[in-house]
Amino acid sequence: MSTSTQSLQTKTKTDAPRVYDNYINGRWVKAENGETFTSTNPANEKEVIGHFASSTVNDVKKAIDAAEEALKTWRKVPAPHRAEILYKVAHLLETRKEEMARNMVREMGKVIKEARGDVQEAIDMAKFMAGEGRRLMGSTVPSELPNKFAMSVRAPIGVVGLITPWNFPVAIPSWKIFPALVAGNTVVFKPATDTPLCAVMLVEVLVEAGLPAGVLNLVTGEGSKVGQAIVDDPRVRAISITGSTAVGKKVAGRCGELMKRISCELGGKNAICIMEDADIELAVEGAVWGGFGTAGQRCTAASRVIVHKDRYKEFTEKFVARAKALKLGDGLDPDVQVGPVVSKAQLHSVHEYVEIGEKEGATLLCGGKIVKDNGMENGWFHEPTIFGDVKPSMRIAQEEIFGPVVSVIKVSDFEEAIEVANGTEYGLSLSMYTKDVNRAFAAIEELESGIVYINAPTIGAEIQLPFGGVKQTGNGHREAGTTAIDQFTEWKSVYVDYSGRLQRAQIDNHPAQKQDESKIAP
Ligand code: UN1
């Protein structure tokens, strides 16, 4: 097992921006054409985070070659030993948490507390998946025949391709990489182009923890080139992607043609429902955190708040007051509550939705502007924005905005709240604020989403439960929890017959059928 890490790429993070390489077959290597792309700080575009390999199809091929070769031995390493590496990863992440979190803020803008939470989520996942190394449960069931043993065991799928987004740039890769590795797969990892440094930092930790060469390969670059090449290669047996529904559908279509397993974690249009009996102070706090946490850039963000008409005015006034008081700025400032959005393109896409909302006739209650003053001149900042009088059919109430824009919708009763909450093409996370236990349980049953919260906002999933959604949010797979292992294993059903004779299932244990058969048998 190679433990050589070469020099840590991120060690000189405070020096002048440097060039970071791919990690292929146990070595940090440049893209074969030597080209790079640049990652900048969304709070200040003048600050260059680093230059990263702009990889080619051939770089991807080399990474898959390495993963294929490493698979031969990695799949045979006992799972508890594979898991030992993840325990080390958890420990290393703990020691580097602050440094990684600060670099994450610089690279993608979320505020420092949330960046620490992002790294913490990876620590939690490393510990959980390390534990799985001593479980990886199959089942043992009775056979219908005597002296026959029946069980199911899990086998690795092979080389898997993991394509990850920028909004949880350490946590989400950990949701995919750790279960894939503990289950005995080898990995080609393609992170978002907005957050390559976060990916490099995570890979460095895995390398330092002792992962053998070729087991995990990092290839940075464009989705249309690098991602596509991973998806297209028949040697990659499974893909796990988190991203937009549009991209997910394309990838899933291609994987379908190639008979390749694909798990998609895609868009959301999550909602908090607030009933007339709700604790309004609590609901306001939840709506602020759910709507504006990570500047609304979570798949789970509460971009709709559905409020009972009797509490609409009171809720809206308090919600707007709280949103106006949020401190916008560079996430490294510990007093800042909302950071920039990730990029210029994202800023313009978010702002376009503000214009759409106004055109559609919703009432702009606060925010609505791009911010270019108070030290935010060079960044991608957007005011926390709330629309009132939003109709469920408006685009701002239907489409994923992925920014700090929340639509408030008035409803007359519980049934209408459920109908509006369910009335989008997505189904990731929905929440209900009520003090009525009967209603709470009715909501759990009626809300069409993979995640339901009662008296809590739509964000804040913990790693020990399945994460994912229904309808256009996904294709039936779940990340996190023990269910994540299902994404990365094949079932093998095993029968051991120790009777010493041929025993025919469905036949020998049904005597009448056997008699009939003996009549026609020679
Ligand atoms: C995402 O929204 O993209 O539940 C992931 C949460 C986080 C993970 C979010 N633990 O909000």
Short mmCIF file of C-alpha atoms and ligand atoms in Angstrom, two decimals:
data_model
loop_
_atom_site.label_atom_id
_atom_site.label_comp_id
_atom_site.label_asym_id
_atom_site.label_seq_id
_atom_site.Cartn_x
_atom_site.Cartn_y
_atom_site.Cartn_z
CA MET A 1 0.00 0.00 0.00
CA SER A 2 1.58 3.28 -1.04
CA THR A 3 1.45 6.03 1.53
CA SER A 4 3.58 8.46 -0.40
CA THR A 5 1.75 11.74 -0.82
CA GLN A 6 4.44 13.74 -2.59
CA SER A 7 4.31 17.29 -1.33
CA LEU A 8 0.94 18.62 -0.20
CA GLN A 9 -0.45 20.75 -2.99
CA THR A 10 -2.43 23.06 -0.76
CA LYS A 11 0.32 23.70 1.77
CA THR A 12 1.40 26.99 0.29
CA LYS A 13 -2.12 28.34 0.12
CA THR A 14 -1.22 31.84 1.26
CA ASP A 15 1.55 32.29 -1.30
CA ALA A 16 0.95 33.58 -4.82
CA PRO A 17 -1.70 31.61 -6.69
CA ARG A 18 -0.28 28.34 -7.82
CA VAL A 19 -1.00 25.59 -10.26
CA TYR A 20 -2.75 22.49 -8.98
CA ASP A 21 -2.62 19.21 -10.85
CA ASN A 22 -4.79 16.19 -11.44
CA TYR A 23 -4.21 13.16 -9.26
CA ILE A 24 -3.87 10.06 -11.42
CA ASN A 25 -2.44 6.68 -10.48
CA GLY A 26 -0.90 7.98 -7.26
CA ARG A 27 0.79 11.05 -8.79
CA TRP A 28 -0.04 14.72 -9.14
CA VAL A 29 0.17 15.30 -12.88
CA LYS A 30 -0.60 18.14 -15.28
CA ALA A 31 -3.22 17.93 -17.99
CA GLU A 32 -1.49 16.41 -21.02
CA ASN A 33 -1.84 19.66 -22.98
CA GLY A 34 -0.57 21.70 -20.01
CA GLU A 35 -3.69 23.90 -20.04
CA THR A 36 -5.27 25.31 -16.92
CA PHE A 37 -8.36 27.21 -15.81
CA THR A 38 -8.56 29.69 -12.95
CA SER A 39 -10.63 29.64 -9.77
CA THR A 40 -11.34 33.04 -8.20
CA ASN A 41 -12.92 34.29 -4.97
CA PRO A 42 -16.61 35.17 -5.49
CA ALA A 43 -16.34 37.82 -2.76
CA ASN A 44 -13.52 39.46 -4.73
CA GLU A 45 -12.94 38.31 -8.28
CA LYS A 46 -9.47 39.90 -8.24
CA GLU A 47 -8.29 37.26 -5.79
CA VAL A 48 -7.10 34.22 -7.69
CA ILE A 49 -7.44 30.98 -5.71
CA GLY A 50 -5.36 28.93 -8.09
CA HIS A 51 -4.95 27.50 -11.55
CA PHE A 52 -6.19 23.98 -12.18
CA ALA A 53 -5.72 21.32 -14.82
CA SER A 54 -8.03 21.81 -17.77
CA SER A 55 -8.09 18.15 -18.61
CA THR A 56 -8.57 16.37 -21.91
CA VAL A 57 -10.37 13.19 -22.86
CA ASN A 58 -7.00 11.46 -22.79
CA ASP A 59 -6.39 12.54 -19.19
CA VAL A 60 -9.72 10.94 -18.32
CA LYS A 61 -8.69 7.79 -20.15
CA LYS A 62 -5.49 7.59 -18.08
CA ALA A 63 -7.48 8.03 -14.88
CA ILE A 64 -9.82 5.21 -15.89
CA ASP A 65 -6.85 3.00 -16.85
CA ALA A 66 -5.44 3.56 -13.36
CA ALA A 67 -8.77 2.93 -11.65
CA GLU A 68 -9.27 -0.27 -13.64
CA GLU A 69 -5.85 -1.57 -12.69
CA ALA A 70 -6.22 -0.63 -9.01
CA LEU A 71 -9.62 -2.33 -8.85
CA LYS A 72 -7.95 -5.73 -9.17
CA THR A 73 -6.41 -5.43 -5.72
CA TRP A 74 -8.67 -2.88 -3.98
CA ARG A 75 -11.79 -5.00 -4.34
CA LYS A 76 -9.97 -7.82 -2.55
CA VAL A 77 -8.85 -5.73 0.43
CA PRO A 78 -11.19 -6.75 3.29
CA ALA A 79 -13.79 -4.04 3.80
CA PRO A 80 -12.79 -3.44 7.46
CA HIS A 81 -9.28 -2.62 6.20
CA ARG A 82 -10.62 -0.31 3.52
CA ALA A 83 -12.58 1.34 6.31
CA GLU A 84 -9.44 1.94 8.40
CA ILE A 85 -8.42 4.50 5.80
CA LEU A 86 -11.71 6.32 6.28
CA TYR A 87 -11.15 6.49 10.04
CA LYS A 88 -7.82 8.16 9.27
CA VAL A 89 -9.58 10.46 6.81
CA ALA A 90 -12.02 11.51 9.55
CA HIS A 91 -9.11 12.29 11.85
CA LEU A 92 -7.18 14.25 9.22
CA LEU A 93 -10.28 16.23 8.27
CA GLU A 94 -10.74 17.12 11.93
CA THR A 95 -7.20 18.44 12.15
CA ARG A 96 -7.54 20.40 8.89
CA LYS A 97 -11.14 21.52 9.38
CA GLU A 98 -10.39 25.20 9.93
CA GLU A 99 -7.91 25.51 7.08
CA MET A 100 -10.22 23.69 4.67
CA ALA A 101 -13.21 25.76 5.76
CA ARG A 102 -11.35 29.02 5.20
CA ASN A 103 -10.21 27.95 1.77
CA MET A 104 -13.78 26.92 0.98
CA VAL A 105 -15.05 30.40 1.89
CA ARG A 106 -12.44 31.92 -0.40
CA GLU A 107 -13.26 29.61 -3.22
CA MET A 108 -17.08 29.51 -3.20
CA GLY A 109 -18.25 32.18 -0.81
CA LYS A 110 -20.35 30.47 1.86
CA VAL A 111 -19.93 31.98 5.32
CA ILE A 112 -17.26 30.53 7.60
CA LYS A 113 -19.66 28.84 10.06
CA GLU A 114 -21.36 27.04 7.19
CA ALA A 115 -18.03 26.11 5.61
CA ARG A 116 -17.03 24.47 8.89
CA GLY A 117 -20.36 22.63 8.78
CA ASP A 118 -19.58 21.46 5.25
CA VAL A 119 -16.27 19.93 6.36
CA GLN A 120 -17.99 18.52 9.45
CA GLU A 121 -20.50 16.76 7.22
CA ALA A 122 -17.58 15.01 5.50
CA ILE A 123 -16.11 14.06 8.90
CA ASP A 124 -19.46 12.59 9.94
CA MET A 125 -19.70 10.71 6.65
CA ALA A 126 -16.14 9.35 6.96
CA LYS A 127 -16.94 7.94 10.41
CA PHE A 128 -20.29 6.54 9.34
CA MET A 129 -18.93 4.88 6.19
CA ALA A 130 -15.89 3.57 8.09
CA GLY A 131 -18.38 1.80 10.35
CA GLU A 132 -20.04 0.35 7.27
CA GLY A 133 -16.77 -1.45 6.54
CA ARG A 134 -17.67 -3.84 9.34
CA ARG A 135 -21.27 -4.21 8.21
CA LEU A 136 -21.95 -3.98 4.46
CA MET A 137 -24.97 -6.08 5.30
CA GLY A 138 -26.47 -8.68 3.06
CA SER A 139 -29.16 -11.11 4.15
CA THR A 140 -29.25 -14.74 5.16
CA VAL A 141 -32.59 -16.39 4.50
CA PRO A 142 -33.89 -19.96 4.81
CA SER A 143 -33.84 -22.07 1.68
CA GLU A 144 -37.01 -23.90 0.67
CA LEU A 145 -34.92 -27.07 0.34
CA PRO A 146 -33.16 -29.02 3.10
CA ASN A 147 -29.39 -28.86 3.48
CA LYS A 148 -29.16 -25.77 1.38
CA PHE A 149 -27.91 -22.38 2.49
CA ALA A 150 -29.14 -19.12 0.94
CA MET A 151 -27.70 -15.64 1.33
CA SER A 152 -27.00 -12.41 -0.49
CA VAL A 153 -23.67 -10.60 -0.46
CA ARG A 154 -22.60 -7.26 -1.83
CA ALA A 155 -19.93 -6.92 -4.49
CA PRO A 156 -18.29 -3.71 -5.72
CA ILE A 157 -19.56 -2.43 -9.06
CA GLY A 158 -16.09 -1.60 -10.41
CA VAL A 159 -14.80 1.75 -11.61
CA VAL A 160 -17.28 4.49 -10.71
CA GLY A 161 -17.45 8.09 -11.94
CA LEU A 162 -18.39 10.76 -9.41
CA ILE A 163 -19.48 14.20 -10.64
CA THR A 164 -20.01 16.78 -7.92
CA PRO A 165 -21.34 20.35 -7.53
CA TRP A 166 -19.83 23.48 -6.02
CA ASN A 167 -22.40 24.25 -3.31
CA PHE A 168 -21.20 21.59 -0.83
CA PRO A 169 -17.72 21.18 -2.28
CA VAL A 170 -16.34 18.90 0.43
CA ALA A 171 -19.51 17.34 1.89
CA ILE A 172 -21.11 16.13 -1.35
CA PRO A 173 -17.92 14.54 -2.75
CA SER A 174 -17.60 12.77 0.62
CA TRP A 175 -21.18 11.42 0.28
CA LYS A 176 -20.08 9.73 -2.92
CA ILE A 177 -16.38 8.93 -2.51
CA PHE A 178 -16.53 7.35 0.97
CA PRO A 179 -19.30 4.79 0.36
CA ALA A 180 -17.86 4.01 -3.10
CA LEU A 181 -14.45 3.26 -1.60
CA VAL A 182 -15.57 1.29 1.44
CA ALA A 183 -17.65 -0.89 -0.88
CA GLY A 184 -14.51 -1.77 -2.88
CA ASN A 185 -14.94 0.37 -5.99
CA THR A 186 -12.27 2.54 -7.53
CA VAL A 187 -13.08 6.12 -8.42
CA VAL A 188 -12.67 8.79 -11.06
CA PHE A 189 -13.70 12.07 -9.41
CA LYS A 190 -14.68 15.15 -11.43
CA PRO A 191 -15.50 18.17 -9.25
CA ALA A 192 -17.26 21.37 -10.33
CA THR A 193 -15.04 23.92 -12.08
CA ASP A 194 -16.01 26.53 -9.46
CA THR A 195 -14.50 24.55 -6.59
CA PRO A 196 -11.43 22.61 -7.70
CA LEU A 197 -9.34 23.65 -4.67
CA CYS A 198 -11.87 22.05 -2.30
CA ALA A 199 -11.59 18.84 -4.33
CA VAL A 200 -7.78 18.93 -4.24
CA MET A 201 -7.85 19.42 -0.45
CA LEU A 202 -10.15 16.43 0.00
CA VAL A 203 -8.08 14.21 -2.27
CA GLU A 204 -4.91 15.20 -0.39
CA VAL A 205 -6.49 13.99 2.82
CA LEU A 206 -7.42 10.63 1.27
CA VAL A 207 -3.92 10.24 -0.13
CA GLU A 208 -2.32 11.08 3.19
CA ALA A 209 -4.61 8.56 4.89
CA GLY A 210 -2.94 5.86 2.81
CA LEU A 211 -5.17 5.21 -0.18
CA PRO A 212 -3.23 3.07 -2.67
CA ALA A 213 -2.34 4.49 -6.10
CA GLY A 214 -5.13 4.39 -8.67
CA VAL A 215 -7.96 3.83 -6.19
CA LEU A 216 -9.03 7.47 -6.33
CA ASN A 217 -8.25 9.66 -9.33
CA LEU A 218 -9.04 13.34 -9.60
CA VAL A 219 -9.57 14.92 -13.01
CA THR A 220 -10.50 18.60 -13.09
CA GLY A 221 -11.99 20.50 -16.02
CA GLU A 222 -15.12 21.14 -18.02
CA GLY A 223 -18.20 18.97 -17.65
CA SER A 224 -18.73 18.89 -21.40
CA LYS A 225 -15.27 17.39 -21.87
CA VAL A 226 -14.15 15.64 -18.68
CA GLY A 227 -17.59 14.70 -17.33
CA GLN A 228 -18.73 13.54 -20.74
CA ALA A 229 -15.63 11.38 -21.24
CA ILE A 230 -16.20 9.68 -17.88
CA VAL A 231 -19.84 9.02 -18.72
CA ASP A 232 -19.01 7.76 -22.23
CA ASP A 233 -16.31 5.25 -21.24
CA PRO A 234 -17.84 1.76 -21.00
CA ARG A 235 -15.29 0.77 -18.35
CA VAL A 236 -16.92 3.15 -15.88
CA ARG A 237 -19.75 0.99 -14.58
CA ALA A 238 -21.67 3.54 -12.52
CA ILE A 239 -22.09 7.29 -12.36
CA SER A 240 -23.26 9.33 -9.41
CA ILE A 241 -24.00 12.97 -10.19
CA THR A 242 -25.32 15.94 -8.24
CA GLY A 243 -26.27 18.91 -10.39
CA SER A 244 -29.06 20.52 -12.35
CA THR A 245 -32.03 18.54 -13.64
CA ALA A 246 -31.12 19.50 -17.21
CA VAL A 247 -27.60 18.05 -16.97
CA GLY A 248 -28.77 15.06 -14.92
CA LYS A 249 -31.31 14.09 -17.58
CA LYS A 250 -28.68 14.18 -20.33
CA VAL A 251 -26.25 12.10 -18.32
CA ALA A 252 -28.96 9.64 -17.31
CA GLY A 253 -30.01 9.27 -20.95
CA ARG A 254 -26.49 8.44 -22.03
CA CYS A 255 -26.04 6.02 -19.14
CA GLY A 256 -29.29 4.35 -20.16
CA GLU A 257 -27.90 3.73 -23.65
CA LEU A 258 -24.77 2.23 -22.16
CA MET A 259 -26.67 0.15 -19.54
CA LYS A 260 -24.70 1.94 -16.87
CA ARG A 261 -26.00 2.53 -13.39
CA ILE A 262 -26.73 6.20 -12.77
CA SER A 263 -27.84 7.93 -9.61
CA CYS A 264 -28.94 11.52 -9.91
CA GLU A 265 -29.36 14.13 -7.20
CA LEU A 266 -30.88 17.10 -8.99
CA GLY A 267 -33.01 20.19 -8.51
CA GLY A 268 -35.45 21.19 -5.83
CA LYS A 269 -38.18 23.75 -5.21
CA ASN A 270 -38.57 23.19 -1.52
CA ALA A 271 -41.22 24.76 0.64
CA ILE A 272 -41.93 25.55 4.25
CA CYS A 273 -45.66 25.41 5.11
CA ILE A 274 -46.80 27.52 8.06
CA MET A 275 -50.21 26.73 9.53
CA GLU A 276 -52.40 29.06 11.58
CA ASP A 277 -51.42 27.28 14.83
CA ALA A 278 -47.65 27.50 14.17
CA ASP A 279 -45.11 29.14 16.46
CA ILE A 280 -44.50 32.14 14.19
CA GLU A 281 -41.20 33.23 15.76
CA LEU A 282 -39.82 29.75 15.20
CA ALA A 283 -41.18 29.66 11.65
CA VAL A 284 -39.60 33.04 10.83
CA GLU A 285 -36.23 31.83 12.08
CA GLY A 286 -36.62 28.67 10.00
CA ALA A 287 -37.59 30.61 6.89
CA VAL A 288 -34.58 32.94 7.23
CA TRP A 289 -32.16 30.03 7.69
CA GLY A 290 -33.83 27.84 5.04
CA GLY A 291 -34.13 30.62 2.46
CA PHE A 292 -30.92 32.58 2.92
CA GLY A 293 -28.46 30.04 4.40
CA THR A 294 -25.65 29.45 1.86
CA ALA A 295 -27.20 32.45 0.01
CA GLY A 296 -30.03 30.12 -1.02
CA GLN A 297 -27.61 27.91 -2.94
CA ARG A 298 -28.69 24.57 -1.54
CA CYS A 299 -30.69 21.92 -3.36
CA THR A 300 -32.69 21.90 -0.14
CA ALA A 301 -33.13 25.71 0.12
CA ALA A 302 -36.57 26.89 1.20
CA SER A 303 -37.32 29.06 -1.81
CA ARG A 304 -41.08 28.99 -1.13
CA VAL A 305 -42.92 29.75 2.09
CA ILE A 306 -46.58 28.76 2.09
CA VAL A 307 -48.47 30.60 4.83
CA HIS A 308 -52.01 30.28 6.20
CA LYS A 309 -53.99 33.48 5.44
CA ASP A 310 -54.64 34.17 9.16
CA ARG A 311 -50.91 34.48 9.87
CA TYR A 312 -49.72 35.78 6.47
CA LYS A 313 -49.40 39.45 7.43
CA GLU A 314 -47.74 38.79 10.76
CA PHE A 315 -45.32 36.25 9.30
CA THR A 316 -44.44 38.36 6.27
CA GLU A 317 -43.70 41.48 8.31
CA LYS A 318 -41.42 39.61 10.67
CA PHE A 319 -39.74 37.67 7.86
CA VAL A 320 -39.01 40.83 5.88
CA ALA A 321 -37.65 42.62 8.96
CA ARG A 322 -35.29 39.71 9.63
CA ALA A 323 -34.16 39.49 6.00
CA LYS A 324 -33.42 43.21 5.84
CA ALA A 325 -31.24 42.94 8.94
CA LEU A 326 -29.05 40.15 7.51
CA LYS A 327 -25.43 41.19 7.11
CA LEU A 328 -24.17 40.61 3.59
CA GLY A 329 -20.45 40.42 2.86
CA ASP A 330 -17.29 38.33 2.71
CA GLY A 331 -17.94 35.03 4.44
CA LEU A 332 -14.59 35.17 6.25
CA ASP A 333 -15.95 38.00 8.40
CA PRO A 334 -17.53 36.11 11.33
CA ASP A 335 -20.38 38.68 11.58
CA VAL A 336 -21.47 38.16 7.98
CA GLN A 337 -24.61 36.02 7.62
CA VAL A 338 -24.98 35.89 3.83
CA GLY A 339 -22.05 35.60 1.45
CA PRO A 340 -21.82 36.17 -2.29
CA VAL A 341 -23.27 33.77 -4.83
CA VAL A 342 -20.72 31.55 -6.48
CA SER A 343 -20.07 33.32 -9.78
CA LYS A 344 -20.98 36.16 -12.09
CA ALA A 345 -23.13 33.82 -14.18
CA GLN A 346 -24.99 32.69 -11.06
CA LEU A 347 -25.50 36.30 -9.95
CA HIS A 348 -27.08 37.20 -13.26
CA SER A 349 -29.24 34.11 -13.34
CA VAL A 350 -30.51 34.90 -9.81
CA HIS A 351 -31.17 38.52 -10.67
CA GLU A 352 -33.04 37.54 -13.80
CA TYR A 353 -35.52 35.72 -11.57
CA VAL A 354 -36.06 38.92 -9.60
CA GLU A 355 -37.00 40.64 -12.86
CA ILE A 356 -39.22 37.72 -13.83
CA GLY A 357 -40.99 37.90 -10.44
CA GLU A 358 -41.66 41.60 -10.87
CA LYS A 359 -42.98 41.09 -14.40
CA GLU A 360 -45.20 38.27 -13.21
CA GLY A 361 -46.85 40.65 -10.76
CA ALA A 362 -45.46 39.41 -7.45
CA THR A 363 -44.83 42.10 -4.82
CA LEU A 364 -41.18 42.75 -4.08
CA LEU A 365 -41.14 43.03 -0.27
CA CYS A 366 -37.40 43.50 0.22
CA GLY A 367 -34.05 43.21 -1.52
CA GLY A 368 -34.05 42.68 -5.26
CA LYS A 369 -30.74 44.31 -6.05
CA ILE A 370 -27.24 43.32 -7.00
CA VAL A 371 -24.86 44.92 -4.48
CA LYS A 372 -21.74 46.75 -5.64
CA ASP A 373 -20.72 48.93 -2.67
CA ASN A 374 -19.41 48.71 0.90
CA GLY A 375 -16.43 46.54 0.02
CA MET A 376 -18.54 44.34 -2.25
CA GLU A 377 -17.50 46.10 -5.49
CA ASN A 378 -15.57 43.15 -6.85
CA GLY A 379 -17.82 40.31 -5.78
CA TRP A 380 -21.04 38.56 -6.73
CA PHE A 381 -23.42 39.78 -4.06
CA HIS A 382 -27.20 39.81 -4.21
CA GLU A 383 -29.52 41.22 -1.57
CA PRO A 384 -31.69 38.73 0.30
CA THR A 385 -34.96 39.10 -1.58
CA ILE A 386 -38.56 38.30 -0.64
CA PHE A 387 -41.58 38.33 -2.93
CA GLY A 388 -45.12 38.41 -1.49
CA ASP A 389 -48.46 37.73 -3.18
CA VAL A 390 -46.83 35.00 -5.21
CA LYS A 391 -49.17 32.71 -7.13
CA PRO A 392 -48.20 29.03 -7.15
CA SER A 393 -48.08 28.98 -10.94
CA MET A 394 -45.56 31.83 -11.28
CA ARG A 395 -42.11 30.90 -12.54
CA ILE A 396 -40.50 32.17 -9.33
CA ALA A 397 -42.66 29.61 -7.47
CA GLN A 398 -41.94 26.77 -9.88
CA GLU A 399 -38.32 26.99 -11.03
CA GLU A 400 -35.18 26.41 -9.01
CA ILE A 401 -33.47 29.79 -8.52
CA PHE A 402 -30.47 28.69 -6.42
CA GLY A 403 -29.97 32.09 -4.85
CA PRO A 404 -31.27 34.30 -2.02
CA VAL A 405 -34.80 34.75 -3.38
CA VAL A 406 -37.86 33.52 -1.48
CA SER A 407 -41.50 33.51 -2.63
CA VAL A 408 -44.28 33.78 -0.04
CA ILE A 409 -47.59 32.20 -1.03
CA LYS A 410 -50.88 32.67 0.85
CA VAL A 411 -53.22 29.68 1.31
CA SER A 412 -56.60 29.15 3.02
CA ASP A 413 -56.12 25.82 4.78
CA PHE A 414 -54.00 22.76 5.40
CA GLU A 415 -55.23 20.94 2.27
CA GLU A 416 -54.35 23.87 0.03
CA ALA A 417 -50.93 24.15 1.67
CA ILE A 418 -50.21 20.52 0.86
CA GLU A 419 -51.47 20.92 -2.69
CA VAL A 420 -49.29 23.99 -3.31
CA ALA A 421 -46.26 22.39 -1.63
CA ASN A 422 -46.61 19.34 -3.88
CA GLY A 423 -47.41 21.40 -6.95
CA THR A 424 -43.98 21.57 -8.57
CA GLU A 425 -42.02 19.13 -10.68
CA TYR A 426 -39.52 18.61 -7.86
CA GLY A 427 -39.71 16.66 -4.61
CA LEU A 428 -36.61 17.01 -2.44
CA SER A 429 -37.44 18.65 0.90
CA LEU A 430 -40.73 19.96 2.33
CA SER A 431 -41.55 21.21 5.79
CA MET A 432 -44.61 21.86 7.95
CA TYR A 433 -44.89 24.17 10.95
CA THR A 434 -47.83 23.25 13.17
CA LYS A 435 -48.45 22.44 16.82
CA ASP A 436 -51.14 19.92 15.93
CA VAL A 437 -49.70 16.41 16.07
CA ASN A 438 -52.46 14.99 13.84
CA ARG A 439 -51.66 17.53 11.15
CA ALA A 440 -47.95 16.90 11.52
CA PHE A 441 -48.42 13.21 10.80
CA ALA A 442 -50.88 13.90 7.98
CA ALA A 443 -48.24 16.17 6.44
CA ILE A 444 -45.56 13.49 6.75
CA GLU A 445 -47.84 11.22 4.76
CA GLU A 446 -49.10 13.71 2.18
CA LEU A 447 -45.98 15.74 1.32
CA GLU A 448 -44.39 14.37 -1.86
CA SER A 449 -40.68 14.63 -1.13
CA GLY A 450 -37.72 12.51 -0.13
CA ILE A 451 -37.19 14.58 3.02
CA VAL A 452 -39.87 16.00 5.34
CA TYR A 453 -39.29 18.30 8.29
CA ILE A 454 -41.77 19.14 11.03
CA ASN A 455 -41.21 22.46 12.81
CA ALA A 456 -37.81 22.87 11.17
CA PRO A 457 -36.78 24.36 7.83
CA THR A 458 -36.04 22.36 4.65
CA ILE A 459 -32.26 22.35 5.14
CA GLY A 460 -30.08 20.55 7.64
CA ALA A 461 -30.15 16.87 6.68
CA GLU A 462 -27.95 14.58 8.78
CA ILE A 463 -25.75 11.99 7.10
CA GLN A 464 -27.17 8.88 8.79
CA LEU A 465 -30.48 9.07 6.93
CA PRO A 466 -31.15 8.71 3.19
CA PHE A 467 -30.83 11.96 1.22
CA GLY A 468 -32.59 12.47 -2.07
CA GLY A 469 -35.89 13.24 -3.68
CA VAL A 470 -38.80 12.15 -5.82
CA LYS A 471 -40.18 13.34 -9.17
CA GLN A 472 -37.65 15.41 -11.20
CA THR A 473 -35.27 15.64 -8.21
CA GLY A 474 -33.82 12.23 -8.78
CA ASN A 475 -34.11 8.80 -10.27
CA GLY A 476 -34.91 6.72 -7.22
CA HIS A 477 -31.51 6.43 -5.60
CA ARG A 478 -30.56 7.87 -2.25
CA GLU A 479 -27.28 9.17 -0.90
CA ALA A 480 -26.11 9.03 2.72
CA GLY A 481 -27.20 6.56 5.37
CA THR A 482 -26.77 2.86 4.73
CA THR A 483 -28.78 3.36 1.52
CA ALA A 484 -25.72 5.04 -0.04
CA ILE A 485 -24.11 1.61 -0.15
CA ASP A 486 -26.86 0.47 -2.54
CA GLN A 487 -25.64 3.03 -5.09
CA PHE A 488 -22.20 1.47 -5.12
CA THR A 489 -22.74 -2.29 -4.81
CA GLU A 490 -24.10 -5.13 -6.88
CA TRP A 491 -26.07 -7.87 -5.20
CA LYS A 492 -24.84 -11.40 -5.53
CA SER A 493 -27.23 -14.12 -4.38
CA VAL A 494 -25.44 -17.25 -3.22
CA TYR A 495 -26.84 -20.76 -2.76
CA VAL A 496 -24.75 -23.49 -1.14
CA ASP A 497 -26.24 -26.97 -1.49
CA TYR A 498 -24.68 -29.38 1.00
CA SER A 499 -27.19 -32.22 0.49
CA GLY A 500 -24.87 -34.07 -1.88
CA ARG A 501 -27.64 -34.54 -4.45
CA LEU A 502 -29.42 -32.48 -7.11
CA GLN A 503 -32.25 -30.57 -5.46
CA ARG A 504 -34.63 -28.74 -7.74
CA ALA A 505 -36.16 -25.56 -6.34
CA GLN A 506 -39.90 -25.10 -6.90
CA ILE A 507 -40.16 -28.79 -7.91
CA ASP A 508 -38.68 -31.30 -5.47
CA ASN A 509 -40.36 -29.67 -2.51
CA HIS A 510 -43.82 -29.83 -4.14
CA PRO A 511 -44.62 -33.58 -4.13
CA ALA A 512 -47.87 -33.38 -6.14
CA GLN A 513 -46.09 -31.56 -8.91
CA LYS A 514 -43.31 -34.15 -8.68
CA GLN A 515 -45.80 -37.03 -9.12
CA ASP A 516 -47.33 -35.42 -12.19
CA GLU A 517 -43.93 -34.95 -13.64
CA SER A 518 -42.92 -38.58 -13.01
CA LYS A 519 -45.85 -39.63 -15.19
CA ILE A 520 -44.39 -37.90 -18.20
CA ALA A 521 -40.74 -38.37 -17.33
CA PRO A 522 -39.03 -41.24 -19.16
C1 UN1 B 1 -27.65 20.51 -0.83
O1 UN1 B 1 -28.67 21.12 -0.56
O2 UN1 B 1 -27.13 20.64 -1.93
O3 UN1 B 1 -29.46 19.28 4.26
C2 UN1 B 1 -27.03 19.62 0.17
C3 UN1 B 1 -28.66 20.18 4.05
C4 UN1 B 1 -27.18 19.84 3.96
C5 UN1 B 1 -26.88 19.25 2.64
C6 UN1 B 1 -27.44 20.05 1.52
N1 UN1 B 1 -26.83 18.94 5.00
O4 UN1 B 1 -29.01 21.32 3.90
#
